XYZ file of C-alpha atoms in Angstrom:
120
model
C -0.604 -13.710 37.568
C 0.614 -10.274 36.523
C -0.787 -7.329 38.440
C -0.519 -3.589 37.912
C 2.308 -2.087 39.956
C 0.045 0.760 41.069
C -3.530 -0.438 41.591
C -2.803 -4.198 41.694
C -5.570 -4.942 39.148
C -4.826 -7.540 36.485
C -3.787 -5.794 33.277
C -6.062 -6.182 30.286
C -6.040 -4.883 26.735
C -4.648 -1.429 27.562
C -1.740 -2.745 29.642
C 1.635 -1.143 29.243
C 5.126 -1.682 30.536
C 8.074 0.513 31.374
C 11.666 -0.099 30.311
C 12.265 -2.181 33.447
C 9.458 -4.563 32.483
C 7.085 -3.378 35.213
C 3.466 -3.853 34.175
C 0.668 -1.304 34.468
C -3.016 -1.767 33.691
C -3.292 1.580 31.893
C -1.520 4.767 30.907
C -2.996 6.409 33.996
C -1.328 3.984 36.390
C 1.909 4.137 34.388
C 1.982 7.924 34.677
C 1.307 7.927 38.421
C 3.977 5.345 39.318
C 6.688 7.133 41.316
C 9.470 4.593 41.027
C 9.593 4.321 37.250
C 12.531 5.600 35.244
C 11.898 8.127 32.503
C 11.119 6.028 29.392
C 10.773 8.903 26.934
C 14.440 8.758 25.953
C 14.371 5.046 25.126
C 15.063 4.395 21.415
C 12.041 2.070 21.045
C 9.457 4.043 23.048
C 7.828 5.742 20.051
C 7.508 2.462 18.151
C 6.202 0.745 21.281
C 3.525 3.393 21.794
C 2.548 3.368 18.113
C 2.290 -0.429 17.818
C 0.481 -0.686 21.138
C -2.168 1.824 20.076
C -2.482 0.295 16.605
C -3.153 -3.082 18.217
C -5.654 -1.698 20.725
C -7.415 0.325 18.035
C -7.636 -2.578 15.598
C -8.867 -4.956 18.268
C -11.501 -2.469 19.419
C -12.571 -1.833 15.810
C -12.933 -5.466 14.792
C -16.497 -6.714 14.548
C -16.849 -10.320 13.354
C -20.319 -9.502 11.999
C -19.048 -6.401 10.177
C -19.270 -5.923 6.441
C -16.658 -7.215 4.026
C -15.621 -3.624 3.355
C -15.066 -2.950 7.075
C -12.976 -6.104 7.352
C -10.967 -5.213 4.241
C -10.218 -1.735 5.607
C -9.177 -3.184 8.966
C -6.894 -5.715 7.282
C -5.296 -2.871 5.336
C -4.669 -0.984 8.598
C -3.103 -4.103 10.079
C -0.924 -4.654 7.011
C 0.252 -1.035 7.155
C 1.268 -1.422 10.808
C 3.023 -4.717 10.101
C 4.949 -3.152 7.229
C 5.850 -0.033 9.194
C 7.317 -2.046 12.049
C 8.724 -5.011 10.126
C 12.238 -4.295 11.403
C 11.064 -4.956 14.943
C 9.519 -8.256 13.917
C 12.927 -9.261 12.600
C 14.375 -8.712 16.088
C 12.033 -11.380 17.402
C 11.624 -9.529 20.676
C 15.245 -10.197 21.633
C 16.413 -6.591 22.106
C 14.951 -5.702 25.495
C 11.594 -5.062 27.107
C 10.123 -2.775 24.465
C 11.393 -4.995 21.662
C 9.606 -7.951 23.266
C 6.407 -5.950 23.701
C 6.504 -4.656 20.123
C 7.016 -8.193 18.850
C 4.070 -9.477 20.897
C 1.804 -6.730 19.535
C 2.911 -7.500 15.969
C 2.118 -11.180 16.524
C -1.269 -10.124 17.894
C -1.927 -8.042 14.786
C -1.020 -11.000 12.575
C -3.404 -13.225 14.533
C -6.186 -10.650 14.164
C -5.520 -10.417 10.414
C -5.804 -14.234 10.176
C -9.003 -14.248 12.222
C -10.582 -11.639 9.968
C -9.508 -13.671 6.949
C -11.220 -16.778 8.357
C -14.601 -15.104 8.875
C -14.894 -13.826 5.290
């Protein structure tokens, strides 16, 4: 079972990784980890952060009992994220740690879109 490299808690929804693939349960633990390399220069870091937060936000926003309008708006947000990061989906997660993470978040967004579609 994966554990946070700082607090040793199991990572949940707000997990993040660094460019070495080390897992953290939150941004707070990520920022306090002393042994991590500086990820801010990585070419995929901005996309990783954006897709990660889009996924977390959409998942936290989704309410199965919500109105059709709320579900439609959420699906539009998901579609926008999927379109914006379509190039990363084409990589299939095969271009390093952040590529793999981005791909997993995109797959998660697609699954959420499908789930919303099923409850209409």
